[in-house]
Amino acid sequence: MDDIKVSLLVANEISFNNEIKRHSINDVLNLVEVPYIPCAVKTHVLVKILFPKRDFQEEGYMDIVAPDGLMELNTPIMKIMNFRPHPANPGMDASLQINFAVVEEGTYKYRFYVRHQLVAEYPLQVLLKK
């Protein structure tokens, strides 16, 4: 999937200002401590996508894989298309709230797919609070 570029950023909170068409990010996460296991973790994800051309249209989705390799979450399909006016680089930004089950300590991988091909990954370490 060489024709698009995708970046993921996981944070405690991401908001979108509809008037100015911009996202704001609060507390980028690399590590989360949980009080007990199993439990649920709430995160927000910023997905930034750059396209090779303005009329690019596809579908994508995200999943989260637990340290044991089992999938913990699969998001619904989302439409991917250019939302940026000329002369900005064609692409889109989207934010998602993602809640998932923590079943063990370790690295949970947020993975984004286009055409069922992995195009971006973000690791989030989850530890039991001591």
PDB file of C-alpha atoms in Angstrom:
ATOM      1  CA  MET A   1       0.000   0.000   0.000  1.00  0.00           C
ATOM      2  CA  ASP A   2       2.632   2.504  -1.160  1.00  0.00           C
ATOM      3  CA  ASP A   3       0.176   5.079  -2.442  1.00  0.00           C
ATOM      4  CA  ILE A   4      -1.070   6.320   0.965  1.00  0.00           C
ATOM      5  CA  LYS A   5       0.668   7.273   4.204  1.00  0.00           C
ATOM      6  CA  VAL A   6      -1.066   6.688   7.551  1.00  0.00           C
ATOM      7  CA  SER A   7      -0.028   7.790  11.056  1.00  0.00           C
ATOM      8  CA  LEU A   8      -1.697   6.849  14.338  1.00  0.00           C
ATOM      9  CA  LEU A   9      -1.492   8.704  17.645  1.00  0.00           C
ATOM     10  CA  VAL A  10      -3.144   7.358  20.815  1.00  0.00           C
ATOM     11  CA  ALA A  11      -4.117   9.847  23.512  1.00  0.00           C
ATOM     12  CA  ASN A  12      -6.180  10.244  26.643  1.00  0.00           C
ATOM     13  CA  GLU A  13      -8.446  12.750  24.870  1.00  0.00           C
ATOM     14  CA  ILE A  14      -8.849  14.117  21.340  1.00  0.00           C
ATOM     15  CA  SER A  15     -11.470  16.723  20.489  1.00  0.00           C
ATOM     16  CA  PHE A  16     -12.513  18.233  17.174  1.00  0.00           C
ATOM     17  CA  ASN A  17     -13.436  21.902  16.748  1.00  0.00           C
ATOM     18  CA  ASN A  18     -15.971  21.963  13.904  1.00  0.00           C
ATOM     19  CA  GLU A  19     -15.689  25.744  13.407  1.00  0.00           C
ATOM     20  CA  ILE A  20     -11.960  25.757  12.646  1.00  0.00           C
ATOM     21  CA  LYS A  21     -11.835  22.101  11.466  1.00  0.00           C
ATOM     22  CA  ARG A  22      -8.960  21.086  13.755  1.00  0.00           C
ATOM     23  CA  HIS A  23      -8.229  18.375  16.300  1.00  0.00           C
ATOM     24  CA  SER A  24      -6.784  19.048  19.764  1.00  0.00           C
ATOM     25  CA  ILE A  25      -4.864  16.335  21.595  1.00  0.00           C
ATOM     26  CA  ASN A  26      -4.493  15.962  25.370  1.00  0.00           C
ATOM     27  CA  ASP A  27      -2.011  13.488  26.932  1.00  0.00           C
ATOM     28  CA  VAL A  28      -0.390  11.332  24.264  1.00  0.00           C
ATOM     29  CA  LEU A  29      -0.182   7.786  25.624  1.00  0.00           C
ATOM     30  CA  ASN A  30       2.713   5.359  25.447  1.00  0.00           C
ATOM     31  CA  LEU A  31       1.890   3.594  28.719  1.00  0.00           C
ATOM     32  CA  VAL A  32      -1.315   3.040  30.676  1.00  0.00           C
ATOM     33  CA  GLU A  33      -1.507   1.701  34.231  1.00  0.00           C
ATOM     34  CA  VAL A  34      -4.668  -0.137  35.193  1.00  0.00           C
ATOM     35  CA  PRO A  35      -5.881  -0.845  38.769  1.00  0.00           C
ATOM     36  CA  TYR A  36      -6.808  -4.491  38.067  1.00  0.00           C
ATOM     37  CA  ILE A  37      -7.070  -7.056  35.289  1.00  0.00           C
ATOM     38  CA  PRO A  38      -9.376  -7.675  33.538  1.00  0.00           C
ATOM     39  CA  CYS A  39     -10.662  -4.141  33.004  1.00  0.00           C
ATOM     40  CA  ALA A  40     -11.650  -1.742  30.240  1.00  0.00           C
ATOM     41  CA  VAL A  41      -9.390   0.997  28.897  1.00  0.00           C
ATOM     42  CA  LYS A  42     -10.731   4.117  27.161  1.00  0.00           C
ATOM     43  CA  THR A  43      -8.509   5.856  24.616  1.00  0.00           C
ATOM     44  CA  HIS A  44      -8.799   8.205  21.665  1.00  0.00           C
ATOM     45  CA  VAL A  45      -6.945   7.704  18.387  1.00  0.00           C
ATOM     46  CA  LEU A  46      -5.998  10.301  15.786  1.00  0.00           C
ATOM     47  CA  VAL A  47      -5.708   8.806  12.302  1.00  0.00           C
ATOM     48  CA  LYS A  48      -3.850  11.016   9.791  1.00  0.00           C
ATOM     49  CA  ILE A  49      -3.968   9.880   6.179  1.00  0.00           C
ATOM     50  CA  LEU A  50      -2.188  11.398   3.166  1.00  0.00           C
ATOM     51  CA  PHE A  51      -3.334  10.439  -0.337  1.00  0.00           C
ATOM     52  CA  PRO A  52      -1.485  10.416  -3.671  1.00  0.00           C
ATOM     53  CA  LYS A  53      -4.377  12.282  -5.377  1.00  0.00           C
ATOM     54  CA  ARG A  54      -7.462  14.322  -4.469  1.00  0.00           C
ATOM     55  CA  ASP A  55     -10.065  11.847  -5.760  1.00  0.00           C
ATOM     56  CA  PHE A  56      -8.734   8.922  -3.674  1.00  0.00           C
ATOM     57  CA  GLN A  57     -11.556   6.893  -2.057  1.00  0.00           C
ATOM     58  CA  GLU A  58     -11.248   3.697  -0.052  1.00  0.00           C
ATOM     59  CA  GLU A  59     -12.417   2.050   3.141  1.00  0.00           C
ATOM     60  CA  GLY A  60     -10.428   1.334   6.273  1.00  0.00           C
ATOM     61  CA  TYR A  61     -10.752  -0.072   9.760  1.00  0.00           C
ATOM     62  CA  MET A  62      -8.757  -0.476  12.942  1.00  0.00           C
ATOM     63  CA  ASP A  63      -8.224  -3.339  15.307  1.00  0.00           C
ATOM     64  CA  ILE A  64      -6.433  -3.815  18.598  1.00  0.00           C
ATOM     65  CA  VAL A  65      -4.363  -6.920  19.216  1.00  0.00           C
ATOM     66  CA  ALA A  66      -3.534  -8.081  22.753  1.00  0.00           C
ATOM     67  CA  PRO A  67      -0.059  -9.256  23.808  1.00  0.00           C
ATOM     68  CA  ASP A  68      -1.156 -12.886  23.318  1.00  0.00           C
ATOM     69  CA  GLY A  69      -1.927 -12.142  19.648  1.00  0.00           C
ATOM     70  CA  LEU A  70      -5.702 -12.338  20.028  1.00  0.00           C
ATOM     71  CA  MET A  71      -7.857  -9.505  18.686  1.00  0.00           C
ATOM     72  CA  GLU A  72      -9.555  -7.431  21.395  1.00  0.00           C
ATOM     73  CA  LEU A  73     -11.461  -5.010  19.149  1.00  0.00           C
ATOM     74  CA  ASN A  74     -12.366  -4.421  15.523  1.00  0.00           C
ATOM     75  CA  THR A  75     -13.869  -1.040  14.549  1.00  0.00           C
ATOM     76  CA  PRO A  76     -16.579  -0.553  11.925  1.00  0.00           C
ATOM     77  CA  ILE A  77     -15.507   0.224   8.361  1.00  0.00           C
ATOM     78  CA  MET A  78     -14.855   3.939   7.785  1.00  0.00           C
ATOM     79  CA  LYS A  79     -14.867   5.843   4.491  1.00  0.00           C
ATOM     80  CA  ILE A  80     -11.502   7.298   3.523  1.00  0.00           C
ATOM     81  CA  MET A  81     -11.608  10.308   1.203  1.00  0.00           C
ATOM     82  CA  ASN A  82     -10.075  13.745   0.774  1.00  0.00           C
ATOM     83  CA  PHE A  83     -11.516  16.476   3.011  1.00  0.00           C
ATOM     84  CA  ARG A  84      -8.771  19.061   2.547  1.00  0.00           C
ATOM     85  CA  PRO A  85      -9.214  22.107   0.304  1.00  0.00           C
ATOM     86  CA  HIS A  86      -6.702  22.948  -2.403  1.00  0.00           C
ATOM     87  CA  PRO A  87      -3.733  23.705  -2.048  1.00  0.00           C
ATOM     88  CA  ALA A  88      -3.415  21.534   1.104  1.00  0.00           C
ATOM     89  CA  ASN A  89      -2.004  18.053   0.594  1.00  0.00           C
ATOM     90  CA  PRO A  90      -4.862  15.630  -0.117  1.00  0.00           C
ATOM     91  CA  GLY A  91      -5.837  13.550   2.896  1.00  0.00           C
ATOM     92  CA  MET A  92      -7.984  13.380   5.985  1.00  0.00           C
ATOM     93  CA  ASP A  93      -7.759  13.364   9.756  1.00  0.00           C
ATOM     94  CA  ALA A  94     -10.182  11.376  11.890  1.00  0.00           C
ATOM     95  CA  SER A  95     -10.451  10.770  15.607  1.00  0.00           C
ATOM     96  CA  LEU A  96     -12.005   7.714  17.201  1.00  0.00           C
ATOM     97  CA  GLN A  97     -12.855   6.867  20.783  1.00  0.00           C
ATOM     98  CA  ILE A  98     -11.804   3.285  21.406  1.00  0.00           C
ATOM     99  CA  ASN A  99     -12.667   1.257  24.501  1.00  0.00           C
ATOM    100  CA  PHE A 100     -11.174  -2.210  24.763  1.00  0.00           C
ATOM    101  CA  ALA A 101     -10.726  -5.021  27.266  1.00  0.00           C
ATOM    102  CA  VAL A 102      -7.368  -5.450  28.975  1.00  0.00           C
ATOM    103  CA  VAL A 103      -6.895  -9.149  29.668  1.00  0.00           C
ATOM    104  CA  GLU A 104      -3.173  -9.164  30.511  1.00  0.00           C
ATOM    105  CA  GLU A 105      -0.206  -6.848  30.938  1.00  0.00           C
ATOM    106  CA  GLY A 106       1.914  -6.125  27.884  1.00  0.00           C
ATOM    107  CA  THR A 107       1.886  -4.305  24.557  1.00  0.00           C
ATOM    108  CA  TYR A 108      -1.475  -3.773  22.857  1.00  0.00           C
ATOM    109  CA  LYS A 109      -1.143  -2.916  19.173  1.00  0.00           C
ATOM    110  CA  TYR A 110      -3.501  -0.493  17.442  1.00  0.00           C
ATOM    111  CA  ARG A 111      -3.495  -1.459  13.755  1.00  0.00           C
ATOM    112  CA  PHE A 112      -5.036   0.424  10.842  1.00  0.00           C
ATOM    113  CA  TYR A 113      -5.918  -1.357   7.587  1.00  0.00           C
ATOM    114  CA  VAL A 114      -6.810  -0.179   4.089  1.00  0.00           C
ATOM    115  CA  ARG A 115      -7.852  -2.795   1.525  1.00  0.00           C
ATOM    116  CA  HIS A 116      -7.274  -5.347   4.305  1.00  0.00           C
ATOM    117  CA  GLN A 117      -3.568  -4.441   4.319  1.00  0.00           C
ATOM    118  CA  LEU A 118      -1.834  -3.184   7.457  1.00  0.00           C
ATOM    119  CA  VAL A 119      -0.733   0.426   6.835  1.00  0.00           C
ATOM    120  CA  ALA A 120       0.000   1.727  10.361  1.00  0.00           C
ATOM    121  CA  GLU A 121       0.583   0.429  13.872  1.00  0.00           C
ATOM    122  CA  TYR A 122       0.876   2.064  17.310  1.00  0.00           C
ATOM    123  CA  PRO A 123       2.019   0.185  20.442  1.00  0.00           C
ATOM    124  CA  LEU A 124       0.474   0.950  23.840  1.00  0.00           C
ATOM    125  CA  GLN A 125       2.054  -0.648  26.894  1.00  0.00           C
ATOM    126  CA  VAL A 126      -0.440  -1.650  29.607  1.00  0.00           C
ATOM    127  CA  LEU A 127       0.803  -2.384  33.148  1.00  0.00           C
ATOM    128  CA  LEU A 128      -0.880  -3.310  36.403  1.00  0.00           C
ATOM    129  CA  LYS A 129      -0.601  -0.398  38.859  1.00  0.00           C
ATOM    130  CA  LYS A 130       1.495  -1.396  41.864  1.00  0.00           C
TER     131      LYS A 130
END
